[in-house]
CSV table of C-alpha atoms and ligand atoms in Angstrom, one decimal:
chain,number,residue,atom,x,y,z
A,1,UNK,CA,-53.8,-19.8,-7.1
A,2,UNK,CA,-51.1,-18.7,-9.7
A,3,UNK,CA,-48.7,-17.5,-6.8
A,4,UNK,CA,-45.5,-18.7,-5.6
A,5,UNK,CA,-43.6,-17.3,-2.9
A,6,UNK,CA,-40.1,-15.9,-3.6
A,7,UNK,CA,-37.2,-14.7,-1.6
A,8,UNK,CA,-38.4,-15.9,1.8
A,9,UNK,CA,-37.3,-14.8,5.0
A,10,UNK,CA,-36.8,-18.4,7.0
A,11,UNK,CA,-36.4,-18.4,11.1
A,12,UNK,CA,-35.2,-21.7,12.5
A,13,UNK,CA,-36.1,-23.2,16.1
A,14,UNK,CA,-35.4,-27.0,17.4
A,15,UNK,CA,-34.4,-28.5,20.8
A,16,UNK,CA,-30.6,-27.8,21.2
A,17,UNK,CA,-30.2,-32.0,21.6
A,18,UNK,CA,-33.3,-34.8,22.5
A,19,UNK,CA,-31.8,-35.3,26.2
A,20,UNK,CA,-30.3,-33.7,28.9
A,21,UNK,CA,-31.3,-30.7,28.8
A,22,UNK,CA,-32.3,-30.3,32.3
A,23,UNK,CA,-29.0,-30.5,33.2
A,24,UNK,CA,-27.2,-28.6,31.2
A,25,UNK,CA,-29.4,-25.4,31.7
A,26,UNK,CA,-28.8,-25.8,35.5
A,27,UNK,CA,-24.8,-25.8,34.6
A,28,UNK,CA,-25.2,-22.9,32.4
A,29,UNK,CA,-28.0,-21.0,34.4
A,30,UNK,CA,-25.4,-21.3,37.4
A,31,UNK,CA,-22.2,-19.4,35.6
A,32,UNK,CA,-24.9,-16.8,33.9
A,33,UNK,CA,-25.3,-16.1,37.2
A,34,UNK,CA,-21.8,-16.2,38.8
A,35,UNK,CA,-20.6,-14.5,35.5
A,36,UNK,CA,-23.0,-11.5,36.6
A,37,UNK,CA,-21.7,-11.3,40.2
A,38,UNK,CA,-17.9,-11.3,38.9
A,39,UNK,CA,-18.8,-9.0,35.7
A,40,UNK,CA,-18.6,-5.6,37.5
A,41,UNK,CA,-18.3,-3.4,34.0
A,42,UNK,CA,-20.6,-5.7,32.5
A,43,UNK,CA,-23.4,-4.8,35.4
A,44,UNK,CA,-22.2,-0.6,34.9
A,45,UNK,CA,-22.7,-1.3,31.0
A,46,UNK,CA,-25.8,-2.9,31.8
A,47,UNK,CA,-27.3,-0.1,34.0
A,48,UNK,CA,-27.2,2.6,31.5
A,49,UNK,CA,-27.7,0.3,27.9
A,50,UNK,CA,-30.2,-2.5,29.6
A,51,UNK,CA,-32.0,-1.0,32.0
A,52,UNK,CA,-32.9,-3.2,35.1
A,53,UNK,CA,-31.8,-6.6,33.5
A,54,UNK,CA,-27.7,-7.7,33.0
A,55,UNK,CA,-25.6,-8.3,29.6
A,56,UNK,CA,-22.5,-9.6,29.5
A,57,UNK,CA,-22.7,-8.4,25.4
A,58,UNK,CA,-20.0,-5.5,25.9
A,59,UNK,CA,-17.8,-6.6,28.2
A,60,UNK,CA,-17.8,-10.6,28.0
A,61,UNK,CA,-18.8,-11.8,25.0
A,62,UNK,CA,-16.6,-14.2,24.0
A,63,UNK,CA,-17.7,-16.5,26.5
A,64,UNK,CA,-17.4,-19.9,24.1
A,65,UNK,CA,-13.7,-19.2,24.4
A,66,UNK,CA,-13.4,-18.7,28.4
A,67,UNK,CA,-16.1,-21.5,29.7
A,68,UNK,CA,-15.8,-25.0,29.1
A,69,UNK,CA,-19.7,-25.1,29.5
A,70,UNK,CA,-20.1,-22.7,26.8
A,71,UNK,CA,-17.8,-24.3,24.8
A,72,UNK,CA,-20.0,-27.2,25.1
A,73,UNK,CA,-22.7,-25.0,24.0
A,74,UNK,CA,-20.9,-23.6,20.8
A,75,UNK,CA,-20.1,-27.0,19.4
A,76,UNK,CA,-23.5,-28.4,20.1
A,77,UNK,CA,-24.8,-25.1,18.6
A,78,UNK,CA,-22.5,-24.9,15.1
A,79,UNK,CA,-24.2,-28.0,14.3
A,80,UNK,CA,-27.8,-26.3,14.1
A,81,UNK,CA,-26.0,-22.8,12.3
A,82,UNK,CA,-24.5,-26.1,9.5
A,83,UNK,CA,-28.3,-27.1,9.4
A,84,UNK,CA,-29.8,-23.6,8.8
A,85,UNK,CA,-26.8,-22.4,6.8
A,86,UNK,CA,-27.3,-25.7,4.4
A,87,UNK,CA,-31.5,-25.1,4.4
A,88,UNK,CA,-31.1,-21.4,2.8
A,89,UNK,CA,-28.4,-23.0,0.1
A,90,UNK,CA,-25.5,-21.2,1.2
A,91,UNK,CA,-22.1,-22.6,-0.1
A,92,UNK,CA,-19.5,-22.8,2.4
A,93,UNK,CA,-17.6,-25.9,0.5
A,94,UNK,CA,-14.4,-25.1,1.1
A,95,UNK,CA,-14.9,-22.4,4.0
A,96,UNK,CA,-15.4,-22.3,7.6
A,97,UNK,CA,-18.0,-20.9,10.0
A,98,UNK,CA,-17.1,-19.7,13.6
A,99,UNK,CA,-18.8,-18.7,16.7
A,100,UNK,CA,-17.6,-14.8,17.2
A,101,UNK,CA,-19.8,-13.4,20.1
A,102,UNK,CA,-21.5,-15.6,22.5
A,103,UNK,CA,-23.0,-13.1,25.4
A,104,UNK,CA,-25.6,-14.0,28.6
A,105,UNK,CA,-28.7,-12.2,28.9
A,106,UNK,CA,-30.5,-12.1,32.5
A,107,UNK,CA,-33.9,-10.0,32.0
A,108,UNK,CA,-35.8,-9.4,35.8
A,109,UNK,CA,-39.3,-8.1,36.0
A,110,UNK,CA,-39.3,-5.0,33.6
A,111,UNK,CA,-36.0,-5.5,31.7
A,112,UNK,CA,-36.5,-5.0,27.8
A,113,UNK,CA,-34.6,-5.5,24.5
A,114,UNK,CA,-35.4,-2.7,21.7
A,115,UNK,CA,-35.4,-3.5,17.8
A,116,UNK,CA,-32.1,-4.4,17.0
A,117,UNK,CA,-30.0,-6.5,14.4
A,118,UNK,CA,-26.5,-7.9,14.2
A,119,UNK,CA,-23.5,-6.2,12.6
A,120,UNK,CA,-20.8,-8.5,11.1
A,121,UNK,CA,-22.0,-11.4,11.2
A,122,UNK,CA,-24.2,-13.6,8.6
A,123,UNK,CA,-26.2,-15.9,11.3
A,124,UNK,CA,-27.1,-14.8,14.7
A,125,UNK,CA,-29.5,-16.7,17.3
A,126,UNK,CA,-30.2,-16.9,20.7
A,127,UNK,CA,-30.4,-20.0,23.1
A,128,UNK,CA,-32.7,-20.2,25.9
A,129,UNK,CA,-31.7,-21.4,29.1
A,130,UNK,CA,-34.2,-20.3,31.6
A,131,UNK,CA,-38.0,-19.3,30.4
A,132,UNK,CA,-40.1,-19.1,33.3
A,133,UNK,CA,-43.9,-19.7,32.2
A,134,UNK,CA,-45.1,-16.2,30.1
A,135,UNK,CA,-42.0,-14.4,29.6
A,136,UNK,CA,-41.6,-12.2,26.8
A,137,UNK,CA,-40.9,-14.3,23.1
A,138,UNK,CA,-38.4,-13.2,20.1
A,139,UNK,CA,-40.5,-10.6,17.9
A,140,UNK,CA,-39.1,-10.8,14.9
A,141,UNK,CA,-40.1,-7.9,12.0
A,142,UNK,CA,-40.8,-8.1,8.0
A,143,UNK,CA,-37.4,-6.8,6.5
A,144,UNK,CA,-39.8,-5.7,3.7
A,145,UNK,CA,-41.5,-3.4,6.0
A,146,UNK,CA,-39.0,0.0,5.5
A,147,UNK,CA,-39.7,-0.4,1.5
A,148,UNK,CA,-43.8,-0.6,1.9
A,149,UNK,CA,-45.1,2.6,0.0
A,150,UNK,CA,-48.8,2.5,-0.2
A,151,UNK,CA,-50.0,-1.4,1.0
A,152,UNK,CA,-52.8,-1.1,2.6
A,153,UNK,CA,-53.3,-2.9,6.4
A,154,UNK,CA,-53.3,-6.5,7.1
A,155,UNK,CA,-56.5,-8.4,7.6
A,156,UNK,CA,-56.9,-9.1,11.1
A,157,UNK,CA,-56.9,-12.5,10.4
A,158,UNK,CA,-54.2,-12.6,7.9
A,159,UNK,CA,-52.1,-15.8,6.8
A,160,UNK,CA,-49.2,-15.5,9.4
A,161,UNK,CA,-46.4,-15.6,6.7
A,162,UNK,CA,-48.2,-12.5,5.6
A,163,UNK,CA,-47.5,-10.3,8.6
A,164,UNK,CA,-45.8,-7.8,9.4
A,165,UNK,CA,-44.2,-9.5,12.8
A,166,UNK,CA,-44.1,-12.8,14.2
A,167,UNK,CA,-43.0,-14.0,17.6
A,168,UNK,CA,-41.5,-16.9,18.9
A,169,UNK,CA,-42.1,-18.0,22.3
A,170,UNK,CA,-39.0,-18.2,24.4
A,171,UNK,CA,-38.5,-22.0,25.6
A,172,UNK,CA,-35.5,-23.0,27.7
A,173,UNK,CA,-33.7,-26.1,25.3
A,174,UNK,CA,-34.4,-24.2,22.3
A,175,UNK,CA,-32.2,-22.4,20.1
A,176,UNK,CA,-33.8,-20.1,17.6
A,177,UNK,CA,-31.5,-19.1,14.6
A,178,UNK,CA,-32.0,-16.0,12.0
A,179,UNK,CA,-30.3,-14.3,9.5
A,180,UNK,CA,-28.5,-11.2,11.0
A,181,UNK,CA,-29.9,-8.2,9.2
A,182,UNK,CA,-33.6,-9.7,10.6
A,183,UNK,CA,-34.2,-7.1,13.2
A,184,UNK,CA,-36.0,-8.4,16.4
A,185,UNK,CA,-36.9,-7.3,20.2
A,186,UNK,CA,-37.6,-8.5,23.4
A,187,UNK,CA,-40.5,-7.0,25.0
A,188,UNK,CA,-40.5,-6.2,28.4
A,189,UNK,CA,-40.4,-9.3,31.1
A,190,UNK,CA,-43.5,-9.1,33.1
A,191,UNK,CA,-43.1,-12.4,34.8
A,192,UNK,CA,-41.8,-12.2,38.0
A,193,UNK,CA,-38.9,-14.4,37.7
A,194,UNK,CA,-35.6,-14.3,35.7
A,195,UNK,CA,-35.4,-15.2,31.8
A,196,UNK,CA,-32.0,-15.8,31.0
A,197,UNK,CA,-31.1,-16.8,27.4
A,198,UNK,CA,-27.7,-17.1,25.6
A,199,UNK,CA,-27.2,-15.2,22.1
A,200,UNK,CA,-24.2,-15.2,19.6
A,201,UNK,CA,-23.5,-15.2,16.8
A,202,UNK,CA,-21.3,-16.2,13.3
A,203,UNK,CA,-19.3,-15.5,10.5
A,204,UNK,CA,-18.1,-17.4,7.9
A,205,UNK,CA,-14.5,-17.3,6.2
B,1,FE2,FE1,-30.5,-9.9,19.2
């Protein structure tokens, strides 16, 4: 075929290290949860802006700079934004990148995440820590998708890089990392168990 593909939208996803992982999710699974029994505005923020599941993202989400564990997490986590940030060509000789936000995300039975991007920041991802077996994935939607006029549907069967959403399953030991404008959801949790997952995200300087 005389096609090539041009200006690609690229989603990365890889183990957060080969070992351990076991035991670092039980560290961080434990102070997600402490964090949401000591976070009292967090769980009031929560109520009204994530119905039946807790953030920390509007009360503590600078948690790389309070938690030694997290702090772990950020500097195992930079080296994956270096990888992705290198894979799309981006030229940061010279400059820095830097974990700003770094929130928890507990999601019960029924808890949800709408369409959403990230403001002010240029990579944004989300690390899981606890994925119980059929929990909700990361949906993640064609940023072409607001400038289609008249294209007709997709074929049921369509090549997946041609459609209009993808998802991600949700792994505990991943980390998935995407652009920030790339808006994405969270359907609702319909497993009867917690999913708790870690997002942040960077800028560069
Ligand atoms: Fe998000």
């Amino acid at each position: 075929m005389p096609l090539k593909a041009w200006f690609p939208t690229f989603i990365y996803c890889d183990k957060l290290q080969p070992k351990g992982l076991a035991k670092f999710n039980d560290e961080l699974a434990a102070e997600c949860a402490q964090l949401r029994d000591y976070d009292e505005a967090g769980r009031k923020w929560s109520e009204k802006n994530y119905p039946g599941g807790y953030t920390s993202y509007a009360s503590m989400h600078e948690l790389h700079h309070f938690s030694s564990t997290f702090g772990g997490l950020e500097k195992k986590l930079t080296k994956h934004v270096r990888a992705y940030a290198k894979a799309l060509d981006m030229d940061l000789r010279g400059r820095e990148i830097h974990m700003t936000d770094c929130w928890v995300n507990i999601m019960p039975p029924t808890a949800a995440h709408s369409l959403h991007l990230h403001p002010l920041s240029f990579i944004s991802g989300t690390y899981y820590v606890r994925t119980p077996k059929g929990c909700s994935g990361l949906k993640f939607e064609d940023p072409r998708l607001s400038k289609f006029m008249a294209a007709p549907p997709k074929l049921a069967d369509a090549h997946e890089a041609n459609r209009a959403y993808t998802t991600y399953a949700a792994e505990a030991g991943n980390v998935i990392l995407f652009e920030s404008w790339l808006r994405h959801e969270v359907a609702a949790n319909r497993v009867d168990d917690e999913r708790i997952s870690i997002s942040f995200n960077y800028a560069w300087r």
